PDB file of C-alpha atoms in Angstrom:
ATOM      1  CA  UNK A   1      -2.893   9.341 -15.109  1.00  0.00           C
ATOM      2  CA  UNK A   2      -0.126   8.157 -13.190  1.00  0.00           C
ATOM      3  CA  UNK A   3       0.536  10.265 -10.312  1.00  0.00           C
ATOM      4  CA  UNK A   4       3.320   8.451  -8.383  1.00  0.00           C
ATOM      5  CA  UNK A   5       6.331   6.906 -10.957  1.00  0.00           C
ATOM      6  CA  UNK A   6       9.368   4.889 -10.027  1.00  0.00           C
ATOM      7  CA  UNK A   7      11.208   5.209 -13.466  1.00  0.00           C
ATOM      8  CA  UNK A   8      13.683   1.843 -12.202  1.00  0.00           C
ATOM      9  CA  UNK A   9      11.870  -1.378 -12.753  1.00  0.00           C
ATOM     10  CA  UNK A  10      15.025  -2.568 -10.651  1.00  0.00           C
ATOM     11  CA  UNK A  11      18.275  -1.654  -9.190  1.00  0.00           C
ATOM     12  CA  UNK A  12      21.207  -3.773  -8.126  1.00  0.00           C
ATOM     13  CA  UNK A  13      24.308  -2.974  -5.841  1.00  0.00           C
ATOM     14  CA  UNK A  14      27.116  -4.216  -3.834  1.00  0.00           C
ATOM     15  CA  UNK A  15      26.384  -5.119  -0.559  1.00  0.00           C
ATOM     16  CA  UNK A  16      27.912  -2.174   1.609  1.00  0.00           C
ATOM     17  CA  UNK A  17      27.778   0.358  -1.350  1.00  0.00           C
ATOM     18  CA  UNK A  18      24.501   3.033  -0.928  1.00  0.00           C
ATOM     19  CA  UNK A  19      20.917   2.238  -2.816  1.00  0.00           C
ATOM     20  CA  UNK A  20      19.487   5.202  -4.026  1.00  0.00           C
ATOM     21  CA  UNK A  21      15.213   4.279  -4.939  1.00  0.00           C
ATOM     22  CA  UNK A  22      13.667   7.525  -6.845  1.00  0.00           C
ATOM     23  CA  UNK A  23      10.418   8.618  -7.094  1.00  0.00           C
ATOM     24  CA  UNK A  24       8.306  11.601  -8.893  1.00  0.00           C
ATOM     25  CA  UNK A  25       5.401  12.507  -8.325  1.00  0.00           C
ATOM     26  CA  UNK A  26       2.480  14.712 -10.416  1.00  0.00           C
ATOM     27  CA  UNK A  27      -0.198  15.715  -7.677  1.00  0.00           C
ATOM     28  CA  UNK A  28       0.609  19.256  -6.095  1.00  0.00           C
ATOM     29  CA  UNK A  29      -1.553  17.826  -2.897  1.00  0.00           C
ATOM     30  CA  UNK A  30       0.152  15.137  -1.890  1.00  0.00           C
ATOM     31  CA  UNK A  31       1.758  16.546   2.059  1.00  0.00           C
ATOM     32  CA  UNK A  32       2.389  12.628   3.180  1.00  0.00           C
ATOM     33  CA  UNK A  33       4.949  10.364   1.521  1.00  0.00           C
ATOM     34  CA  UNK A  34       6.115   6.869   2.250  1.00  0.00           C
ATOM     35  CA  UNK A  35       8.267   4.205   1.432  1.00  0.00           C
ATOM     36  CA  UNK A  36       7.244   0.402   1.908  1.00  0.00           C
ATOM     37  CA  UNK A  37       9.201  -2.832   1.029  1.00  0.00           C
ATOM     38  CA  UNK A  38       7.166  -5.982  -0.024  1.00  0.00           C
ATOM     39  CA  UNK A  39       8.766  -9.544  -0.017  1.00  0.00           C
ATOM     40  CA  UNK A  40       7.299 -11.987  -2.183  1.00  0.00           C
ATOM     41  CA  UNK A  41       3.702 -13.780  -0.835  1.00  0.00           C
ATOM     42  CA  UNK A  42       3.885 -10.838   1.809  1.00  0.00           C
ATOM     43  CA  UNK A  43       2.147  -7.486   2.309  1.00  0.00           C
ATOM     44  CA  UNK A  44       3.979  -3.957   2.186  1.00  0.00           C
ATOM     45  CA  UNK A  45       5.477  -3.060   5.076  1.00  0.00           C
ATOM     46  CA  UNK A  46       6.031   0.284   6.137  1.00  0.00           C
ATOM     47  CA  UNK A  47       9.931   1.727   6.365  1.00  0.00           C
ATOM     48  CA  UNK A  48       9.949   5.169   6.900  1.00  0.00           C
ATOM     49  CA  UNK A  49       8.157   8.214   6.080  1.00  0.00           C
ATOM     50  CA  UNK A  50       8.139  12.530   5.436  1.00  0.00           C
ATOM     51  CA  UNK A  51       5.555  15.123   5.720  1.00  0.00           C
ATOM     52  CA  UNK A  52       5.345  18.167   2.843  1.00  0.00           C
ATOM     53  CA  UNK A  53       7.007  20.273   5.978  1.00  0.00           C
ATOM     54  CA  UNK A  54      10.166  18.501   5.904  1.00  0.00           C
ATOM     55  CA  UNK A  55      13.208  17.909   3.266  1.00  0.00           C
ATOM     56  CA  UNK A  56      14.998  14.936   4.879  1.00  0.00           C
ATOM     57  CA  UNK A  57      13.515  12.110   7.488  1.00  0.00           C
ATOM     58  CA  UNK A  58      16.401   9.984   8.548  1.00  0.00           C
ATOM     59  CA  UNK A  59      15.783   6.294  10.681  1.00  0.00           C
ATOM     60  CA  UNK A  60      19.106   4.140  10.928  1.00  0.00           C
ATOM     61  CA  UNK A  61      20.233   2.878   7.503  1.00  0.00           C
ATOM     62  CA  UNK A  62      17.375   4.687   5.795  1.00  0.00           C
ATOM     63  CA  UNK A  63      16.862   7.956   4.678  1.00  0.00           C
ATOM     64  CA  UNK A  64      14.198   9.757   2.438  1.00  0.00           C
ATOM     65  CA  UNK A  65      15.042  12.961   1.004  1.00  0.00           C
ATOM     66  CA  UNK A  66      12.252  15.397  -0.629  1.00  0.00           C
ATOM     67  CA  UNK A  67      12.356  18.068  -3.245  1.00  0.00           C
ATOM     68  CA  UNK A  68       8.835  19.583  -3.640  1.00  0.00           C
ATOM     69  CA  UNK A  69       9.716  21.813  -6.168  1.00  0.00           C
ATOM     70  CA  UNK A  70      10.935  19.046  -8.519  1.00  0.00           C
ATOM     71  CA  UNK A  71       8.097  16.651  -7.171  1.00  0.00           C
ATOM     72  CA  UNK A  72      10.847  14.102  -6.282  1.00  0.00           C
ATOM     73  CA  UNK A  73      11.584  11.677  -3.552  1.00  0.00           C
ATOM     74  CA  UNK A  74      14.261   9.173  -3.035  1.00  0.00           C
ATOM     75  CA  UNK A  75      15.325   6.592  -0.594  1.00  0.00           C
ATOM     76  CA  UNK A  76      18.967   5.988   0.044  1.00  0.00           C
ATOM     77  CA  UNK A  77      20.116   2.952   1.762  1.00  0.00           C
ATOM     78  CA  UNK A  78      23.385   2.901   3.890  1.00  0.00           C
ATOM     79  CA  UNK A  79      25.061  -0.064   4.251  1.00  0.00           C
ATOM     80  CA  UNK A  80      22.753  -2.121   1.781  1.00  0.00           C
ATOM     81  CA  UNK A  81      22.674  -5.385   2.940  1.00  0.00           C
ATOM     82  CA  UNK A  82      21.349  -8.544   1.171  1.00  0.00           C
ATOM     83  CA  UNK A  83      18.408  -8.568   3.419  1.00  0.00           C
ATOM     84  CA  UNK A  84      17.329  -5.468   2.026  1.00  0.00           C
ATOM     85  CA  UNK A  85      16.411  -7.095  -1.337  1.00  0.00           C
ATOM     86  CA  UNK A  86      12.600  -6.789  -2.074  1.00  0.00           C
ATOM     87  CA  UNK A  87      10.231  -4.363  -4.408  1.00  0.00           C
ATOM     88  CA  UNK A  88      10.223  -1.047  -2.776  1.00  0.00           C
ATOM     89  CA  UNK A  89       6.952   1.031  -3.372  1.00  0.00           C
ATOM     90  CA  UNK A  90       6.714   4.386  -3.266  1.00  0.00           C
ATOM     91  CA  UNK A  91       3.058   6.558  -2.135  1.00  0.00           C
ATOM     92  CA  UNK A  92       1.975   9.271  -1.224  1.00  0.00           C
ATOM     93  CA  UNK A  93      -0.990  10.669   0.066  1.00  0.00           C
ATOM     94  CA  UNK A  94      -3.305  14.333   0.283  1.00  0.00           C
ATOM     95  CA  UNK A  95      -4.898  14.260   3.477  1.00  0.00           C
ATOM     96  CA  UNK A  96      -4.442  12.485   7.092  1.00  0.00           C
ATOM     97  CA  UNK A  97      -5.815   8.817   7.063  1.00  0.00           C
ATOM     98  CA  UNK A  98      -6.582   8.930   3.124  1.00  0.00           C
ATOM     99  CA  UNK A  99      -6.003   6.377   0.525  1.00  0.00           C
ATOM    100  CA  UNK A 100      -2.165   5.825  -0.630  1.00  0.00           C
ATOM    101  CA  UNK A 101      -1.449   6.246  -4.636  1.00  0.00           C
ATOM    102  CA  UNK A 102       1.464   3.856  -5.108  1.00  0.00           C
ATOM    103  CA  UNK A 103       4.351   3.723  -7.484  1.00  0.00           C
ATOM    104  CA  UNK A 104       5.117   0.541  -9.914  1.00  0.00           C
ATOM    105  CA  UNK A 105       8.120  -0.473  -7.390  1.00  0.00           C
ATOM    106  CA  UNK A 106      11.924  -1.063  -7.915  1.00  0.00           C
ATOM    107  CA  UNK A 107      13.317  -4.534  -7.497  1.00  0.00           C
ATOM    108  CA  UNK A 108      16.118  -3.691  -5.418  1.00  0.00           C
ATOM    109  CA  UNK A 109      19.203  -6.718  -5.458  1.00  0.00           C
ATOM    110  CA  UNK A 110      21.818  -6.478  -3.127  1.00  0.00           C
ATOM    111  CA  UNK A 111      24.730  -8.818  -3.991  1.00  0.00           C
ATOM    112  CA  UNK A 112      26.870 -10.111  -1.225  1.00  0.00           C
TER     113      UNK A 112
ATOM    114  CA  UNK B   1       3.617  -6.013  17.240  1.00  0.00           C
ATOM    115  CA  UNK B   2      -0.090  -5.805  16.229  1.00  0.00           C
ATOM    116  CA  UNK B   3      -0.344  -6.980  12.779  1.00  0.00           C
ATOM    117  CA  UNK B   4      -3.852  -7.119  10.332  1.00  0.00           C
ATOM    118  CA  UNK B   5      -4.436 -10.602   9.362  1.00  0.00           C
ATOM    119  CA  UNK B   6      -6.347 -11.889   6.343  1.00  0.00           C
ATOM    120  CA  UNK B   7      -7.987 -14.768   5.239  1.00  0.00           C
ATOM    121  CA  UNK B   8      -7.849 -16.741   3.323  1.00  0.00           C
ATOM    122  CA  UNK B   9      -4.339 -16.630   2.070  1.00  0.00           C
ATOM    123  CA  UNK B  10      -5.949 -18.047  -0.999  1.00  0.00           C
ATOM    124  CA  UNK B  11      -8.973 -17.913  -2.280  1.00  0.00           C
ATOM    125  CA  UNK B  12      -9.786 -19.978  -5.763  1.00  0.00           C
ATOM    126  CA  UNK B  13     -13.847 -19.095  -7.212  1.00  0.00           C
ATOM    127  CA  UNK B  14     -15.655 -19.275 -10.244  1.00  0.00           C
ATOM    128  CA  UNK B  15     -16.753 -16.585 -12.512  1.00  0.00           C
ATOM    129  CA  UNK B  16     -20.306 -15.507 -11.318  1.00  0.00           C
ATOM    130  CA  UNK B  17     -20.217 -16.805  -7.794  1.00  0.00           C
ATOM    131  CA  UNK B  18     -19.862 -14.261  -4.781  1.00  0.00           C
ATOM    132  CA  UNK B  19     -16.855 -14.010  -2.710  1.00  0.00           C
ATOM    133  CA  UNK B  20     -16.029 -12.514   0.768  1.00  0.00           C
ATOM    134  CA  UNK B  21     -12.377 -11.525   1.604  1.00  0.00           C
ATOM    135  CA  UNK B  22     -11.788 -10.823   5.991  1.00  0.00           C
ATOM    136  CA  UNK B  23      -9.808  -8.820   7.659  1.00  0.00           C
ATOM    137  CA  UNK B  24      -8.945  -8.170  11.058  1.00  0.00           C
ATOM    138  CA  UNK B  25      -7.511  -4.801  11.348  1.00  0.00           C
ATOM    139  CA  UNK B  26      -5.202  -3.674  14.427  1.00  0.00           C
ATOM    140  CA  UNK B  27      -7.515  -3.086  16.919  1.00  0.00           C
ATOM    141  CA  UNK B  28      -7.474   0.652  17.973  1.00  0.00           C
ATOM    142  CA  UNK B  29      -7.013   1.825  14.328  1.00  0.00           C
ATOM    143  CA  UNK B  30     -10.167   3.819  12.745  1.00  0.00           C
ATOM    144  CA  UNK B  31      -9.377   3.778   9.369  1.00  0.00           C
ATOM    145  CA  UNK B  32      -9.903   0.726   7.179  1.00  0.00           C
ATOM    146  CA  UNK B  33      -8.803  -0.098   3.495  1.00  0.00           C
ATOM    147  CA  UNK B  34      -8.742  -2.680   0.789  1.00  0.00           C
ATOM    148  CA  UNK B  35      -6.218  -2.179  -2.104  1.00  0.00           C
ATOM    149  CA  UNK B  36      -5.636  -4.982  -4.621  1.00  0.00           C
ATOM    150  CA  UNK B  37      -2.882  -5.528  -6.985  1.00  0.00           C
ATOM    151  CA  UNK B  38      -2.855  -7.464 -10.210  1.00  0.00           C
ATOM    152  CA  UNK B  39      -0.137  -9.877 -11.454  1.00  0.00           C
ATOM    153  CA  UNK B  40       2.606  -7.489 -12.402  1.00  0.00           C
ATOM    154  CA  UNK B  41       0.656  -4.125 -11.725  1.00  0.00           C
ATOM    155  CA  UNK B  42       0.749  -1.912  -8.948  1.00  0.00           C
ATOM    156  CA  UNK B  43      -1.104  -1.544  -5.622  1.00  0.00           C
ATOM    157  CA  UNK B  44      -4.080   0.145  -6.517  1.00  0.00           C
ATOM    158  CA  UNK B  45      -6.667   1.989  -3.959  1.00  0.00           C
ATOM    159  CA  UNK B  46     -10.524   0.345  -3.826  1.00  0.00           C
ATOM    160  CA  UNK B  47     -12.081   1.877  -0.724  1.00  0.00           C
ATOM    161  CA  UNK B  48     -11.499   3.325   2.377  1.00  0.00           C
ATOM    162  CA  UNK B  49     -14.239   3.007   5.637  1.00  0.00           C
ATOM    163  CA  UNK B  50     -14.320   5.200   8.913  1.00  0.00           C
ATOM    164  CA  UNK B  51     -17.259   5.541  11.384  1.00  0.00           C
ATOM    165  CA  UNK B  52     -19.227   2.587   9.891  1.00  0.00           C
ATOM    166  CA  UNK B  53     -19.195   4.348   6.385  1.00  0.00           C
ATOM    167  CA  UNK B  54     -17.160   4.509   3.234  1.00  0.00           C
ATOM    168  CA  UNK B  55     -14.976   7.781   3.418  1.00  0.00           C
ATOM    169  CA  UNK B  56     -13.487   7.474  -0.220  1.00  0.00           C
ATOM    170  CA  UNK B  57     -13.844   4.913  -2.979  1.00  0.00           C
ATOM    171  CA  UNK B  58     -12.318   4.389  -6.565  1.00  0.00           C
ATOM    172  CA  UNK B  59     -14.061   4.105 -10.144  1.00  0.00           C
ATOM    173  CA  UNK B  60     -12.620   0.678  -9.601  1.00  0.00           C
ATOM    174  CA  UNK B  61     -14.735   0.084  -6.740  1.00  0.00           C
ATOM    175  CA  UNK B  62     -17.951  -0.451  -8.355  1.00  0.00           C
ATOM    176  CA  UNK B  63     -21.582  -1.701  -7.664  1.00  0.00           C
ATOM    177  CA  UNK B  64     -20.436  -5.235  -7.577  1.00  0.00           C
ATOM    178  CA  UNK B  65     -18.383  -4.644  -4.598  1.00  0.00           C
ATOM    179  CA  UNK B  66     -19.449  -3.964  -0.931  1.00  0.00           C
ATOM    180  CA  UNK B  67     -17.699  -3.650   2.489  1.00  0.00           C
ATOM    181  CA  UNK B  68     -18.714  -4.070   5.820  1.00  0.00           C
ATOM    182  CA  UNK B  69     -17.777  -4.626   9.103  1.00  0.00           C
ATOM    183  CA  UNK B  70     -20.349  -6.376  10.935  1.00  0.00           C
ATOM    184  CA  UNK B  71     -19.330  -7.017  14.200  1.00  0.00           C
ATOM    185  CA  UNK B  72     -16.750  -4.403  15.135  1.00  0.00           C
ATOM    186  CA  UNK B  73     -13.316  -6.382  14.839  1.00  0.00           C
ATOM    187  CA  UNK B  74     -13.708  -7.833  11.231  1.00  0.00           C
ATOM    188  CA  UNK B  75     -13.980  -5.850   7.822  1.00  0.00           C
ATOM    189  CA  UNK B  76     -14.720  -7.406   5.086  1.00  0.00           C
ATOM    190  CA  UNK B  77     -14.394  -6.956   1.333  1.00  0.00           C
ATOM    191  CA  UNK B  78     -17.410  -8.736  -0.776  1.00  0.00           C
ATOM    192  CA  UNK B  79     -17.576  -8.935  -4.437  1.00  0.00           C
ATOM    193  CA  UNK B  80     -21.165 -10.146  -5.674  1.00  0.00           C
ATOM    194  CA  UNK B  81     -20.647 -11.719  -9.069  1.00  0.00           C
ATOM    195  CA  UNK B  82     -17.040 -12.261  -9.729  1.00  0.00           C
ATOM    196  CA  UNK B  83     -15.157 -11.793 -13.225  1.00  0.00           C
ATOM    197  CA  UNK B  84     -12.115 -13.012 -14.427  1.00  0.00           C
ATOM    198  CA  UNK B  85     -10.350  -9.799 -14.089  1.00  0.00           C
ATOM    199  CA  UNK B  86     -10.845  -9.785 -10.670  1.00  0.00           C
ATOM    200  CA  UNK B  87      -8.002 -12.561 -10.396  1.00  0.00           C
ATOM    201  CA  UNK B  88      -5.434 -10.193  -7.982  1.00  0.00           C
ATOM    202  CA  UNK B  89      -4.037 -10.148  -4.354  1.00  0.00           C
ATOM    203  CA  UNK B  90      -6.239  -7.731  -2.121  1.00  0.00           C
ATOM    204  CA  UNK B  91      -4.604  -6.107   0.965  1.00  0.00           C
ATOM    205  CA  UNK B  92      -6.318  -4.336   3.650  1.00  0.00           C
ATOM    206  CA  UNK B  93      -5.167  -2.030   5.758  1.00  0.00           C
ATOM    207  CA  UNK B  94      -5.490   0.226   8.302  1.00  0.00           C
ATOM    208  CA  UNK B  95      -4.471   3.513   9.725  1.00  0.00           C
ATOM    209  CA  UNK B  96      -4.719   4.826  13.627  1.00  0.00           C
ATOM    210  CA  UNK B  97      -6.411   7.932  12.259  1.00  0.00           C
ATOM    211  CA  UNK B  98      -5.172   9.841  15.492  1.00  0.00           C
ATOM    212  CA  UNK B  99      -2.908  12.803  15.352  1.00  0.00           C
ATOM    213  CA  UNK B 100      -0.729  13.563  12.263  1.00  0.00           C
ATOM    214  CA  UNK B 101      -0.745  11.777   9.211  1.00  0.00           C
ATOM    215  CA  UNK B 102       0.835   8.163  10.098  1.00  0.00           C
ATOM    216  CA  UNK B 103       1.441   4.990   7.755  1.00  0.00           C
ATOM    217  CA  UNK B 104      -0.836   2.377   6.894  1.00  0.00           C
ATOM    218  CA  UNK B 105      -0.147  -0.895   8.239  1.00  0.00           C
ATOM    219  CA  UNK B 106      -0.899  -3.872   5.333  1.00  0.00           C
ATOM    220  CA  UNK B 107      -1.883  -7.167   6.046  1.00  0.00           C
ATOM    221  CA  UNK B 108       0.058  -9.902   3.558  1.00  0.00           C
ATOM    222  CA  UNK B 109      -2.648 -10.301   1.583  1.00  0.00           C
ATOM    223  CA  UNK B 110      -5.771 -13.070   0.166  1.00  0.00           C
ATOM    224  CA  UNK B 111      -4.747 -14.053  -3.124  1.00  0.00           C
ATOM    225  CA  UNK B 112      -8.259 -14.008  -5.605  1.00  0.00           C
ATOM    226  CA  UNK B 113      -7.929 -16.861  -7.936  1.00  0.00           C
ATOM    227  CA  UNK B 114     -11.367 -16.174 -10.245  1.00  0.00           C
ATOM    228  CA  UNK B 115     -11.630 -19.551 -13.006  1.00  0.00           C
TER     229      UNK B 115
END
């Protein structure tokens, strides 16, 4: 039972253009959802974040949007810049300081 | 920035003998985690620990695994009698457990070589 999907194994754009990461998700008790980017040999780290309460969290270049009625999230990037290429997981989670369910990833490529 | 740290980076074993994979989470975080991820799979959830106790754990995490922390700044992730499906990279984590929910915070990882 796959609770978290990323439908795009991978995504590539411009360098400048907007990435745009998607996620659905199954489980009605998910409130917490994040967004972490792993390099190769590295751990995930965290990039940004959105409680159940909110529709749109917003830090710099990065942005995640949330539709809880279509049990969507996505990430848009703006500028994407070649440092941004990496797998980008999505999770979520159902309570405060529980366990993450992760997404596959996208392999986001941003050409220069 | 505080960061967790792992060791090893790499850990190569035989089937059948025990192994022990260390932590060091951030150091005023409460919550503690160990995920692994298999070559070309996704993260997946073992266990989670608060107040000296496991708080959740998966079907994955089974009686072959343990986890401790046994002197208040390490955690630690044993598997008794290791299989060759246990060949993955296992993260821990951990989570400041204060106030609203708030991310985890990954270390980069031991990488479980089982021959």
């Amino acid at each position: 039972d796959q609770q978290v999907k990323q439908n795009s194994p991978s995504l590539s754009v411009q360098e400048g253009r907007i990435s745009i990461l998607n996620c659905d998700y199954t489980n009605s008790m998910f409130d917490y959802f994040l967004w972490y980017k792993k390099y190769p040999a590295e751990g995930p780290t965290f990039l940004i974040s959105i409680s159940s309460i909110k529709d749109k969290n917003e830090d710099g270049r990065f942005t995640v949007f949330l539709n809880k009625s279509a049990k969507h999230l996505s990430l848009h990037i703006v500028p994407s810049q070649p440092g941004d290429s990496a797998v980008y997981f999505c999770a979520a989670s159902a309570r405060r300081a529980g366990k993450s369910t992760f997404g596959d990833g996208t392999t986001l490529t941003v050409k220069p | 920035e505080p960061e967790v740290t792992q060791t090893p980076s790499h850990q190569v074993t035989q089937m059948g003998q025990e192994v022990i994979l260390r932590c060091v989470p951030i150091s005023n975080h409460l919550y503690f985690y160990w995920y692994r991820q298999i070559l070309g799979q996704k993260v997946e959830f073992l266990v989670s620990f608060y107040n000296n106790e496991i708080s959740e754990k998966s079907e994955i995490f089974d009686d072959q695994f343990s986890v401790e922390r046994p002197d208040g700044s390490n955690f630690t992730l044993k598997i008794r009698s290791t299989k060759l499906e246990d060949s993955a990279m296992y993260f821990c984590a951990s989570n400041p457990g204060t106030g609203d929910h708030q991310p985890q915070h990954f270390g980069d990882g031991t990488r479980l070589s089982i021959l």
